Amino acid sequence: MKNHAWRPFLVAGGAVALLLTVRANVVPSDFGVNGKNFTYGFYRKGAIAYWKAVKVKYRGREYCQDCHEDKEKAIMASPHQIIQCENCHGPAIDHPDNPPKLTIDRSRGLCLRCHALLPYPGTNRGSIPGIDPDEHNPKQACVDCHNPHHPNLEDMK
Amino acid sequence: MNPSRRKFVKTALGGGLAATLPLSALKMLSPAEAHASIGDDKVRWAFVVDTEKCVGCGLCVKACKLENEVPYDAPVTRTWVERYVITKDGKSHIDTPNGGRDGFTSPKIRDEVIPADEITQAFFVPKLCNQCSNPACVQVCPVGATFQTNDGVVLVDRSWCIGCGYCIMACPYGVRFFHPVYKTAEKCTFCYHRISKGLKTACVQACPFGARQIGNLKDPADPVTKIIMTQRVAVLKSEYGTKPQVYYIGFDERVR
């Protein structure tokens, strides 16, 4: 066969070779069918390690009570025992190293999440002691009078 | 050739068997595929939401956003709480201000005041990724950037996602969104970094009322498995065939 007849084949072959070289360099070696099948398990395995390496920020009451035993005792004796410390005090992350001081949410809005009265049947919301935020000392912070660690009305400030 | 009866019967039987052998039996499986198809993974994460216990405080949404570094004030969230108020005229009033991030503190729904004596039913429904067994969002990904782990969690590979948004459209539950910082598809991971260390998810830990629970479906002694096996639970939009793995107690047909 004449030389010019081979040229398209050479070009096509070169294109395939280029594609394979690029693929070998760009596609990570751990990419493939790693799960149950191609439809759901076709992925880069390193992605799992990425998600496992996300930093844990909410450490839970057990982490707090190591140092703040007195506060933990107080809260566990009150109806607020079901609330995690970090729901109001913010995520501990690596406290006391980082951050050295937590930002405590003392806002009215935090208390109103549960204590704004919504008389809804079919939920327990109506049975939580509640107030009408527009009627009950509006614009005043709840913590000015109420102690969230001793929430019963006898222990008011 | 002079075929004997024995030879004829042998060939016919062999040929018959070969013809009926399915092609899939000859497929070569990678070790991981074989491992996964046997299903000998000891863990399959599943979630139970008890809507009767939820009071709409939204602490789960707040905890999720902070734990998973979802931009706090952007109108996106991995989990949210919906409020349903059904009135005597049969109408459903549904809202989720900020995804319920700051809780539900006002009886107003979309600036509408509903008198208490008009309400027949009212309840809160927390939503999150259903970690489906047949995730539609994974099927549609054109680049293999989203996938199902062997313990049943659907994840997104942020370094591989091209941000085309097909998965966001494909999810029947609307749990996926576009991450404003990473510019990739984003979704609930069941707090994969926490559950793989033996911790509960941030939302489960933050819930004061025990409305959210996570557990291992392959452990018959797990409290979550026991609830799913023994109580009346329902899943969202079962008609899509996605086999969701978030089970709801106190389900209502109006919840979509």
mmCIF file of C-alpha atoms in Angstrom:
data_model
loop_
_atom_site.group_PDB
_atom_site.id
_atom_site.type_symbol
_atom_site.label_atom_id
_atom_site.label_comp_id
_atom_site.label_asym_id
_atom_site.label_seq_id
_atom_site.Cartn_x
_atom_site.Cartn_y
_atom_site.Cartn_z
ATOM 1 C CA MET A 1 0.000 0.000 0.000
ATOM 2 C CA LYS A 2 1.082 3.571 -0.662
ATOM 3 C CA ASN A 3 2.506 5.612 2.216
ATOM 4 C CA HIS A 4 -0.325 8.172 2.221
ATOM 5 C CA ALA A 5 -2.885 5.442 2.827
ATOM 6 C CA TRP A 6 -1.242 4.624 6.191
ATOM 7 C CA ARG A 7 -1.346 8.191 7.479
ATOM 8 C CA PRO A 8 -4.942 8.137 8.875
ATOM 9 C CA PHE A 9 -4.098 4.953 10.772
ATOM 10 C CA LEU A 10 -1.005 6.572 12.241
ATOM 11 C CA VAL A 11 -3.025 9.623 13.319
ATOM 12 C CA ALA A 12 -5.721 7.428 14.873
ATOM 13 C CA GLY A 13 -3.110 5.321 16.639
ATOM 14 C CA GLY A 14 -1.385 8.450 17.939
ATOM 15 C CA ALA A 15 -4.690 9.782 19.265
ATOM 16 C CA VAL A 16 -5.375 6.535 21.147
ATOM 17 C CA ALA A 17 -1.853 6.531 22.578
ATOM 18 C CA LEU A 18 -2.253 10.146 23.712
ATOM 19 C CA LEU A 19 -5.620 9.367 25.300
ATOM 20 C CA LEU A 20 -4.173 6.400 27.202
ATOM 21 C CA THR A 21 -1.187 8.446 28.407
ATOM 22 C CA VAL A 22 -3.399 11.289 29.626
ATOM 23 C CA ARG A 23 -5.747 8.802 31.302
ATOM 24 C CA ALA A 24 -2.889 7.055 33.088
ATOM 25 C CA ASN A 25 -1.679 10.398 34.463
ATOM 26 C CA VAL A 26 -4.984 12.086 35.296
ATOM 27 C CA VAL A 27 -7.147 9.255 36.651
ATOM 28 C CA PRO A 28 -6.023 8.309 40.168
ATOM 29 C CA SER A 29 -4.864 4.722 40.590
ATOM 30 C CA ASP A 30 -7.463 4.030 43.279
ATOM 31 C CA PHE A 31 -10.315 4.948 40.926
ATOM 32 C CA GLY A 32 -12.517 2.055 39.877
ATOM 33 C CA VAL A 33 -15.329 -0.212 40.960
ATOM 34 C CA ASN A 34 -14.703 -0.268 44.707
ATOM 35 C CA GLY A 35 -18.272 -0.818 45.853
ATOM 36 C CA LYS A 36 -21.025 -3.291 45.168
ATOM 37 C CA ASN A 37 -21.251 -2.584 41.430
ATOM 38 C CA PHE A 38 -20.483 -0.099 38.686
ATOM 39 C CA THR A 39 -23.721 1.853 39.163
ATOM 40 C CA TYR A 40 -23.236 2.674 42.839
ATOM 41 C CA GLY A 41 -19.624 1.791 43.602
ATOM 42 C CA PHE A 42 -17.579 3.478 40.878
ATOM 43 C CA TYR A 43 -15.391 5.980 42.711
ATOM 44 C CA ARG A 44 -12.013 7.109 44.001
ATOM 45 C CA LYS A 45 -11.225 5.205 47.183
ATOM 46 C CA GLY A 46 -9.365 8.147 48.715
ATOM 47 C CA ALA A 47 -12.658 10.038 48.988
ATOM 48 C CA ILE A 48 -13.646 7.849 51.958
ATOM 49 C CA ALA A 49 -10.487 8.807 53.839
ATOM 50 C CA TYR A 50 -11.261 12.461 53.072
ATOM 51 C CA TRP A 51 -14.654 12.268 54.762
ATOM 52 C CA LYS A 52 -13.325 10.261 57.692
ATOM 53 C CA ALA A 53 -10.699 12.968 58.295
ATOM 54 C CA VAL A 54 -13.252 15.759 58.885
ATOM 55 C CA LYS A 55 -12.654 17.340 62.300
ATOM 56 C CA VAL A 56 -15.081 16.392 65.084
ATOM 57 C CA LYS A 57 -16.355 19.620 66.677
ATOM 58 C CA TYR A 58 -19.190 18.574 68.976
ATOM 59 C CA ARG A 59 -17.481 16.479 71.664
ATOM 60 C CA GLY A 60 -20.460 15.681 73.881
ATOM 61 C CA ARG A 61 -21.157 16.034 77.584
ATOM 62 C CA GLU A 62 -18.577 13.384 78.554
ATOM 63 C CA TYR A 63 -15.819 15.609 77.207
ATOM 64 C CA CYS A 64 -17.063 18.664 79.154
ATOM 65 C CA GLN A 65 -17.572 16.896 82.480
ATOM 66 C CA ASP A 66 -13.902 15.953 82.785
ATOM 67 C CA CYS A 67 -13.178 19.539 83.911
ATOM 68 C CA HIS A 68 -16.603 21.088 84.626
ATOM 69 C CA GLU A 69 -17.898 18.428 86.974
ATOM 70 C CA ASP A 70 -19.821 20.896 89.166
ATOM 71 C CA LYS A 71 -21.749 22.330 86.212
ATOM 72 C CA GLU A 72 -22.470 18.865 84.917
ATOM 73 C CA LYS A 73 -23.883 17.817 88.337
ATOM 74 C CA ALA A 74 -26.110 20.902 88.463
ATOM 75 C CA ILE A 75 -27.531 20.401 85.010
ATOM 76 C CA MET A 76 -28.076 16.673 85.523
ATOM 77 C CA ALA A 77 -30.263 17.467 88.549
ATOM 78 C CA SER A 78 -32.518 19.744 86.492
ATOM 79 C CA PRO A 79 -35.075 19.238 83.720
ATOM 80 C CA HIS A 80 -32.456 20.684 81.375
ATOM 81 C CA GLN A 81 -30.385 17.508 81.721
ATOM 82 C CA ILE A 82 -31.569 16.436 78.259
ATOM 83 C CA ILE A 83 -29.781 19.396 76.673
ATOM 84 C CA GLN A 84 -26.152 18.931 75.662
ATOM 85 C CA CYS A 85 -23.690 21.522 77.023
ATOM 86 C CA GLU A 86 -22.584 22.423 73.513
ATOM 87 C CA ASN A 87 -26.100 23.340 72.384
ATOM 88 C CA CYS A 88 -25.737 26.581 74.364
ATOM 89 C CA HIS A 89 -21.969 26.869 74.903
ATOM 90 C CA GLY A 90 -21.022 26.155 71.294
ATOM 91 C CA PRO A 91 -18.947 23.301 69.875
ATOM 92 C CA ALA A 92 -15.949 22.459 72.080
ATOM 93 C CA ILE A 93 -13.611 21.493 69.198
ATOM 94 C CA ASP A 94 -10.286 21.304 71.126
ATOM 95 C CA HIS A 95 -11.243 23.562 74.042
ATOM 96 C CA PRO A 96 -9.382 24.622 76.203
ATOM 97 C CA ASP A 97 -6.493 24.600 73.674
ATOM 98 C CA ASN A 98 -8.530 25.771 70.717
ATOM 99 C CA PRO A 99 -10.635 27.804 71.284
ATOM 100 C CA PRO A 100 -9.497 28.873 74.782
ATOM 101 C CA LYS A 101 -12.908 30.411 75.459
ATOM 102 C CA LEU A 102 -16.240 29.246 74.066
ATOM 103 C CA THR A 103 -18.839 31.708 72.810
ATOM 104 C CA ILE A 104 -21.920 31.152 74.949
ATOM 105 C CA ASP A 105 -25.247 31.830 73.294
ATOM 106 C CA ARG A 106 -27.157 33.842 75.920
ATOM 107 C CA SER A 107 -29.754 35.090 73.477
ATOM 108 C CA ARG A 108 -33.491 35.076 74.021
ATOM 109 C CA GLY A 109 -33.835 33.219 70.726
ATOM 110 C CA LEU A 110 -32.007 30.185 72.076
ATOM 111 C CA CYS A 111 -34.516 29.697 74.918
ATOM 112 C CA LEU A 112 -37.458 30.420 72.629
ATOM 113 C CA ARG A 113 -36.539 27.435 70.446
ATOM 114 C CA CYS A 114 -38.407 25.332 73.008
ATOM 115 C CA HIS A 115 -40.115 27.834 75.329
ATOM 116 C CA ALA A 116 -42.093 29.902 72.814
ATOM 117 C CA LEU A 117 -45.493 28.346 73.374
ATOM 118 C CA LEU A 118 -46.940 26.613 70.327
ATOM 119 C CA PRO A 119 -50.081 24.724 71.341
ATOM 120 C CA TYR A 120 -49.650 22.007 68.748
ATOM 121 C CA PRO A 121 -51.464 18.724 69.211
ATOM 122 C CA GLY A 122 -49.429 15.726 68.105
ATOM 123 C CA THR A 123 -46.161 17.085 69.514
ATOM 124 C CA ASN A 124 -44.807 17.625 73.010
ATOM 125 C CA ARG A 125 -44.179 21.272 72.231
ATOM 126 C CA GLY A 126 -47.385 22.322 73.973
ATOM 127 C CA SER A 127 -46.441 20.508 77.188
ATOM 128 C CA ILE A 128 -43.105 22.332 77.586
ATOM 129 C CA PRO A 129 -43.523 25.368 79.895
ATOM 130 C CA GLY A 130 -43.900 28.135 77.361
ATOM 131 C CA ILE A 131 -44.445 31.845 77.006
ATOM 132 C CA ASP A 132 -45.702 34.234 74.365
ATOM 133 C CA PRO A 133 -42.457 36.024 73.363
ATOM 134 C CA ASP A 134 -44.352 39.218 72.523
ATOM 135 C CA GLU A 135 -46.063 39.349 75.943
ATOM 136 C CA HIS A 136 -43.492 37.970 78.418
ATOM 137 C CA ASN A 137 -40.897 40.718 79.111
ATOM 138 C CA PRO A 138 -40.146 41.325 75.441
ATOM 139 C CA LYS A 139 -36.633 42.491 74.535
ATOM 140 C CA GLN A 140 -35.222 41.288 77.864
ATOM 141 C CA ALA A 141 -32.738 38.423 77.956
ATOM 142 C CA CYS A 142 -34.155 35.315 79.652
ATOM 143 C CA VAL A 143 -30.890 34.773 81.563
ATOM 144 C CA ASP A 144 -31.359 38.125 83.363
ATOM 145 C CA CYS A 145 -33.905 36.363 85.604
ATOM 146 C CA HIS A 146 -33.688 32.637 84.864
ATOM 147 C CA ASN A 147 -30.655 30.418 85.478
ATOM 148 C CA PRO A 148 -30.485 27.827 82.705
ATOM 149 C CA HIS A 149 -28.535 25.433 84.960
ATOM 150 C CA HIS A 150 -31.261 25.727 87.651
ATOM 151 C CA PRO A 151 -34.316 26.435 85.540
ATOM 152 C CA ASN A 152 -36.974 25.891 88.240
ATOM 153 C CA LEU A 153 -38.848 29.066 89.152
ATOM 154 C CA GLU A 154 -37.818 28.884 92.859
ATOM 155 C CA ASP A 155 -34.155 29.323 91.926
ATOM 156 C CA MET A 156 -34.691 32.520 89.971
ATOM 157 C CA LYS A 157 -32.039 35.190 90.264
ATOM 158 C CA MET B 1 -19.096 -40.289 12.412
ATOM 159 C CA ASN B 2 -21.335 -42.835 13.972
ATOM 160 C CA PRO B 3 -22.832 -41.342 17.127
ATOM 161 C CA SER B 4 -23.731 -43.672 19.928
ATOM 162 C CA ARG B 5 -26.825 -43.066 22.020
ATOM 163 C CA ARG B 6 -24.664 -42.344 25.104
ATOM 164 C CA LYS B 7 -22.659 -39.696 23.240
ATOM 165 C CA PHE B 8 -25.816 -38.080 21.869
ATOM 166 C CA VAL B 9 -27.439 -37.788 25.312
ATOM 167 C CA LYS B 10 -24.216 -36.385 26.806
ATOM 168 C CA THR B 11 -23.845 -33.715 24.113
ATOM 169 C CA ALA B 12 -27.497 -32.738 24.226
ATOM 170 C CA LEU B 13 -27.429 -32.335 28.018
ATOM 171 C CA GLY B 14 -24.195 -30.395 27.968
ATOM 172 C CA GLY B 15 -25.383 -28.133 25.173
ATOM 173 C CA GLY B 16 -28.682 -27.539 26.944
ATOM 174 C CA LEU B 17 -26.925 -26.541 30.156
ATOM 175 C CA ALA B 18 -24.544 -24.234 28.333
ATOM 176 C CA ALA B 19 -27.432 -22.540 26.498
ATOM 177 C CA THR B 20 -29.342 -21.844 29.709
ATOM 178 C CA LEU B 21 -26.302 -20.600 31.638
ATOM 179 C CA PRO B 22 -26.823 -16.862 32.195
ATOM 180 C CA LEU B 23 -24.144 -14.550 30.904
ATOM 181 C CA SER B 24 -23.802 -12.934 34.310
ATOM 182 C CA ALA B 25 -22.453 -16.193 35.743
ATOM 183 C CA LEU B 26 -19.396 -15.830 33.551
ATOM 184 C CA LYS B 27 -18.725 -12.196 34.582
ATOM 185 C CA MET B 28 -15.419 -11.576 36.276
ATOM 186 C CA LEU B 29 -15.839 -9.754 39.572
ATOM 187 C CA SER B 30 -13.189 -7.599 41.150
ATOM 188 C CA PRO B 31 -12.365 -8.652 44.730
ATOM 189 C CA ALA B 32 -14.184 -5.580 46.074
ATOM 190 C CA GLU B 33 -17.281 -6.360 44.008
ATOM 191 C CA ALA B 34 -17.300 -9.962 45.155
ATOM 192 C CA HIS B 35 -16.860 -8.833 48.748
ATOM 193 C CA ALA B 36 -19.708 -6.342 48.500
ATOM 194 C CA SER B 37 -22.092 -8.698 46.698
ATOM 195 C CA ILE B 38 -21.694 -11.324 49.406
ATOM 196 C CA GLY B 39 -22.666 -8.551 51.777
ATOM 197 C CA ASP B 40 -20.341 -9.562 54.581
ATOM 198 C CA ASP B 41 -19.868 -5.987 55.708
ATOM 199 C CA LYS B 42 -20.815 -5.854 59.332
ATOM 200 C CA VAL B 43 -22.376 -2.400 59.140
ATOM 201 C CA ARG B 44 -25.301 -0.821 57.278
ATOM 202 C CA TRP B 45 -26.157 2.592 58.709
ATOM 203 C CA ALA B 46 -29.820 3.456 59.107
ATOM 204 C CA PHE B 47 -31.691 6.303 60.754
ATOM 205 C CA VAL B 48 -34.922 6.571 62.709
ATOM 206 C CA VAL B 49 -36.819 9.857 63.075
ATOM 207 C CA ASP B 50 -39.553 9.944 65.707
ATOM 208 C CA THR B 51 -41.779 12.825 64.605
ATOM 209 C CA GLU B 52 -43.879 12.453 67.756
ATOM 210 C CA LYS B 53 -40.895 13.489 69.873
ATOM 211 C CA CYS B 54 -39.747 16.440 67.755
ATOM 212 C CA VAL B 55 -40.704 19.840 69.169
ATOM 213 C CA GLY B 56 -39.088 21.919 66.429
ATOM 214 C CA CYS B 57 -36.220 23.415 68.440
ATOM 215 C CA GLY B 58 -33.892 23.174 65.442
ATOM 216 C CA LEU B 59 -30.798 22.437 67.536
ATOM 217 C CA CYS B 60 -30.052 19.563 65.143
ATOM 218 C CA VAL B 61 -29.868 21.919 62.180
ATOM 219 C CA LYS B 62 -27.592 24.319 64.066
ATOM 220 C CA ALA B 63 -25.296 21.488 65.196
ATOM 221 C CA CYS B 64 -25.150 19.999 61.692
ATOM 222 C CA LYS B 65 -24.196 23.307 60.108
ATOM 223 C CA LEU B 66 -21.412 23.970 62.619
ATOM 224 C CA GLU B 67 -20.112 20.400 62.691
ATOM 225 C CA ASN B 68 -19.977 20.050 58.924
ATOM 226 C CA GLU B 69 -18.873 23.596 58.108
ATOM 227 C CA VAL B 70 -21.942 24.359 56.032
ATOM 228 C CA PRO B 71 -22.027 28.166 55.564
ATOM 229 C CA TYR B 72 -24.207 29.256 58.476
ATOM 230 C CA ASP B 73 -26.121 32.089 56.887
ATOM 231 C CA ALA B 74 -26.351 30.746 53.339
ATOM 232 C CA PRO B 75 -29.793 29.351 52.457
ATOM 233 C CA VAL B 76 -28.463 25.785 52.254
ATOM 234 C CA THR B 77 -28.479 22.999 54.814
ATOM 235 C CA ARG B 78 -27.826 19.273 55.002
ATOM 236 C CA THR B 79 -30.723 18.672 57.345
ATOM 237 C CA TRP B 80 -33.817 20.702 58.097
ATOM 238 C CA VAL B 81 -37.056 20.607 60.064
ATOM 239 C CA GLU B 82 -40.456 21.159 58.456
ATOM 240 C CA ARG B 83 -43.558 22.326 60.282
ATOM 241 C CA TYR B 84 -46.950 21.001 59.217
ATOM 242 C CA VAL B 85 -50.103 22.649 60.520
ATOM 243 C CA ILE B 86 -53.366 21.118 59.314
ATOM 244 C CA THR B 87 -56.478 23.257 59.747
ATOM 245 C CA LYS B 88 -60.138 22.266 60.004
ATOM 246 C CA ASP B 89 -60.739 23.145 56.353
ATOM 247 C CA GLY B 90 -58.296 20.343 55.430
ATOM 248 C CA LYS B 91 -55.516 22.658 54.278
ATOM 249 C CA SER B 92 -51.852 21.972 55.082
ATOM 250 C CA HIS B 93 -49.719 24.932 56.091
ATOM 251 C CA ILE B 94 -46.063 24.025 55.712
ATOM 252 C CA ASP B 95 -42.942 26.056 56.391
ATOM 253 C CA THR B 96 -39.283 25.731 57.308
ATOM 254 C CA PRO B 97 -37.837 29.177 58.071
ATOM 255 C CA ASN B 98 -34.038 29.011 57.529
ATOM 256 C CA GLY B 99 -34.442 25.234 57.455
ATOM 257 C CA GLY B 100 -35.500 25.442 61.091
ATOM 258 C CA ARG B 101 -31.976 26.524 62.058
ATOM 259 C CA ASP B 102 -33.276 28.968 64.693
ATOM 260 C CA GLY B 103 -36.219 26.803 65.672
ATOM 261 C CA PHE B 104 -39.890 27.656 65.408
ATOM 262 C CA THR B 105 -40.583 30.528 67.763
ATOM 263 C CA SER B 106 -43.695 32.065 66.226
ATOM 264 C CA PRO B 107 -47.113 30.607 65.439
ATOM 265 C CA LYS B 108 -47.022 32.597 62.199
ATOM 266 C CA ILE B 109 -46.601 30.491 59.049
ATOM 267 C CA ARG B 110 -45.530 32.493 55.995
ATOM 268 C CA ASP B 111 -46.891 35.665 57.672
ATOM 269 C CA GLU B 112 -50.207 33.940 58.216
ATOM 270 C CA VAL B 113 -51.580 33.692 61.749
ATOM 271 C CA ILE B 114 -53.531 30.483 62.243
ATOM 272 C CA PRO B 115 -55.890 30.585 65.251
ATOM 273 C CA ALA B 116 -55.240 27.748 67.716
ATOM 274 C CA ASP B 117 -58.855 26.530 67.572
ATOM 275 C CA GLU B 118 -58.611 26.118 63.790
ATOM 276 C CA ILE B 119 -55.730 23.616 64.099
ATOM 277 C CA THR B 120 -56.574 19.916 63.936
ATOM 278 C CA GLN B 121 -53.035 18.561 63.648
ATOM 279 C CA ALA B 122 -49.635 20.157 63.914
ATOM 280 C CA PHE B 123 -46.270 18.489 63.980
ATOM 281 C CA PHE B 124 -42.615 18.792 63.000
ATOM 282 C CA VAL B 125 -40.763 16.570 60.546
ATOM 283 C CA PRO B 126 -36.942 16.523 60.506
ATOM 284 C CA LYS B 127 -35.485 15.680 57.104
ATOM 285 C CA LEU B 128 -32.036 14.553 56.041
ATOM 286 C CA CYS B 129 -30.420 12.383 53.381
ATOM 287 C CA ASN B 130 -32.166 9.023 53.195
ATOM 288 C CA GLN B 131 -28.925 7.197 52.257
ATOM 289 C CA CYS B 132 -30.990 5.127 49.800
ATOM 290 C CA SER B 133 -30.060 1.568 48.907
ATOM 291 C CA ASN B 134 -30.722 2.496 45.266
ATOM 292 C CA PRO B 135 -29.594 6.126 45.212
ATOM 293 C CA ALA B 136 -30.845 7.908 42.100
ATOM 294 C CA CYS B 137 -28.310 10.670 42.658
ATOM 295 C CA VAL B 138 -25.416 8.232 42.313
ATOM 296 C CA GLN B 139 -26.789 6.631 39.145
ATOM 297 C CA VAL B 140 -26.850 9.924 37.268
ATOM 298 C CA CYS B 141 -23.334 11.142 38.137
ATOM 299 C CA PRO B 142 -21.461 11.315 34.824
ATOM 300 C CA VAL B 143 -17.967 11.241 36.348
ATOM 301 C CA GLY B 144 -18.138 8.827 39.294
ATOM 302 C CA ALA B 145 -17.830 11.597 41.864
ATOM 303 C CA THR B 146 -20.623 10.340 44.097
ATOM 304 C CA PHE B 147 -20.932 6.824 45.368
ATOM 305 C CA GLN B 148 -22.246 4.489 48.015
ATOM 306 C CA THR B 149 -19.823 3.177 50.619
ATOM 307 C CA ASN B 150 -19.978 -0.471 51.610
ATOM 308 C CA ASP B 151 -21.710 0.536 54.853
ATOM 309 C CA GLY B 152 -24.453 2.247 52.899
ATOM 310 C CA VAL B 153 -23.610 5.956 53.093
ATOM 311 C CA VAL B 154 -23.735 8.057 49.930
ATOM 312 C CA LEU B 155 -20.783 10.446 49.713
ATOM 313 C CA VAL B 156 -19.496 13.072 47.275
ATOM 314 C CA ASP B 157 -15.874 13.177 46.131
ATOM 315 C CA ARG B 158 -15.192 16.906 46.287
ATOM 316 C CA SER B 159 -11.979 16.664 44.293
ATOM 317 C CA TRP B 160 -13.695 14.755 41.475
ATOM 318 C CA CYS B 161 -17.100 16.501 41.293
ATOM 319 C CA ILE B 162 -17.450 18.812 38.289
ATOM 320 C CA GLY B 163 -20.467 20.611 39.742
ATOM 321 C CA CYS B 164 -22.858 19.751 36.914
ATOM 322 C CA GLY B 165 -25.797 19.447 39.304
ATOM 323 C CA TYR B 166 -27.404 16.318 37.795
ATOM 324 C CA CYS B 167 -27.483 14.645 41.233
ATOM 325 C CA ILE B 168 -29.158 17.688 42.786
ATOM 326 C CA MET B 169 -31.959 17.346 40.213
ATOM 327 C CA ALA B 170 -32.137 13.552 40.508
ATOM 328 C CA CYS B 171 -32.672 13.321 44.271
ATOM 329 C CA PRO B 172 -36.433 12.939 44.851
ATOM 330 C CA TYR B 173 -36.025 14.269 48.388
ATOM 331 C CA GLY B 174 -34.194 17.489 47.554
ATOM 332 C CA VAL B 175 -31.444 16.827 50.075
ATOM 333 C CA ARG B 176 -28.579 17.810 47.782
ATOM 334 C CA PHE B 177 -27.418 21.337 47.140
ATOM 335 C CA PHE B 178 -24.517 23.221 45.619
ATOM 336 C CA HIS B 179 -21.826 24.064 48.167
ATOM 337 C CA PRO B 180 -21.179 27.814 47.907
ATOM 338 C CA VAL B 181 -17.512 27.482 48.944
ATOM 339 C CA TYR B 182 -16.312 24.222 47.375
ATOM 340 C CA LYS B 183 -18.516 24.657 44.269
ATOM 341 C CA THR B 184 -19.416 20.984 44.327
ATOM 342 C CA ALA B 185 -22.493 18.925 45.137
ATOM 343 C CA GLU B 186 -23.034 18.691 48.881
ATOM 344 C CA LYS B 187 -25.161 16.433 51.039
ATOM 345 C CA CYS B 188 -25.629 14.853 54.449
ATOM 346 C CA THR B 189 -22.919 12.255 55.099
ATOM 347 C CA PHE B 190 -24.527 10.778 58.250
ATOM 348 C CA CYS B 191 -21.493 12.563 59.812
ATOM 349 C CA TYR B 192 -19.232 9.892 58.329
ATOM 350 C CA HIS B 193 -16.267 11.225 60.332
ATOM 351 C CA ARG B 194 -18.224 10.679 63.549
ATOM 352 C CA ILE B 195 -19.994 7.369 62.942
ATOM 353 C CA SER B 196 -16.773 5.779 61.710
ATOM 354 C CA LYS B 197 -15.232 6.687 65.102
ATOM 355 C CA GLY B 198 -18.129 5.249 67.091
ATOM 356 C CA LEU B 199 -19.738 8.617 67.815
ATOM 357 C CA LYS B 200 -23.335 9.567 67.051
ATOM 358 C CA THR B 201 -24.035 12.084 64.310
ATOM 359 C CA ALA B 202 -24.029 15.754 65.370
ATOM 360 C CA CYS B 203 -27.803 16.021 64.938
ATOM 361 C CA VAL B 204 -28.489 12.892 66.995
ATOM 362 C CA GLN B 205 -26.238 14.138 69.784
ATOM 363 C CA ALA B 206 -27.735 17.627 69.751
ATOM 364 C CA CYS B 207 -31.381 16.490 69.879
ATOM 365 C CA PRO B 208 -32.572 16.860 73.493
ATOM 366 C CA PHE B 209 -35.714 14.796 72.911
ATOM 367 C CA GLY B 210 -34.344 11.656 71.267
ATOM 368 C CA ALA B 211 -36.273 12.319 68.064
ATOM 369 C CA ARG B 212 -33.292 11.254 65.966
ATOM 370 C CA GLN B 213 -31.414 7.958 66.222
ATOM 371 C CA ILE B 214 -28.761 6.297 64.123
ATOM 372 C CA GLY B 215 -27.818 2.638 64.200
ATOM 373 C CA ASN B 216 -26.505 -0.394 62.407
ATOM 374 C CA LEU B 217 -29.168 -2.310 60.491
ATOM 375 C CA LYS B 218 -27.001 -5.448 60.391
ATOM 376 C CA ASP B 219 -26.849 -5.713 64.173
ATOM 377 C CA PRO B 220 -30.085 -7.301 65.416
ATOM 378 C CA ALA B 221 -29.431 -6.017 68.947
ATOM 379 C CA ASP B 222 -29.131 -2.390 67.842
ATOM 380 C CA PRO B 223 -31.994 -0.220 69.223
ATOM 381 C CA VAL B 224 -32.560 1.303 65.773
ATOM 382 C CA THR B 225 -32.825 -2.126 64.142
ATOM 383 C CA LYS B 226 -35.276 -3.192 66.846
ATOM 384 C CA ILE B 227 -37.482 -0.152 66.186
ATOM 385 C CA ILE B 228 -37.477 -0.782 62.436
ATOM 386 C CA MET B 229 -38.227 -4.494 62.931
ATOM 387 C CA THR B 230 -40.949 -4.173 65.553
ATOM 388 C CA GLN B 231 -42.618 -0.768 65.251
ATOM 389 C CA ARG B 232 -44.780 0.852 62.579
ATOM 390 C CA VAL B 233 -42.351 2.876 60.522
ATOM 391 C CA ALA B 234 -42.578 4.389 57.049
ATOM 392 C CA VAL B 235 -40.167 5.860 54.538
ATOM 393 C CA LEU B 236 -40.546 8.908 52.325
ATOM 394 C CA LYS B 237 -41.662 8.488 48.692
ATOM 395 C CA SER B 238 -41.302 4.713 48.582
ATOM 396 C CA GLU B 239 -42.918 4.806 45.121
ATOM 397 C CA TYR B 240 -39.628 5.969 43.619
ATOM 398 C CA GLY B 241 -37.995 2.620 44.392
ATOM 399 C CA THR B 242 -34.935 4.250 45.901
ATOM 400 C CA LYS B 243 -35.244 2.182 49.105
ATOM 401 C CA PRO B 244 -34.598 5.009 51.597
ATOM 402 C CA GLN B 245 -32.963 4.078 54.894
ATOM 403 C CA VAL B 246 -34.367 6.867 57.059
ATOM 404 C CA TYR B 247 -37.443 5.479 58.823
ATOM 405 C CA TYR B 248 -40.163 7.702 60.272
ATOM 406 C CA ILE B 249 -42.293 6.988 63.339
ATOM 407 C CA GLY B 250 -45.589 8.891 63.392
ATOM 408 C CA PHE B 251 -45.629 9.294 59.637
ATOM 409 C CA ASP B 252 -48.399 11.299 57.994
ATOM 410 C CA GLU B 253 -49.546 10.968 54.395
ATOM 411 C CA ARG B 254 -49.342 14.746 53.957
ATOM 412 C CA VAL B 255 -45.577 14.621 54.498
ATOM 413 C CA ARG B 256 -43.781 14.646 51.160
#
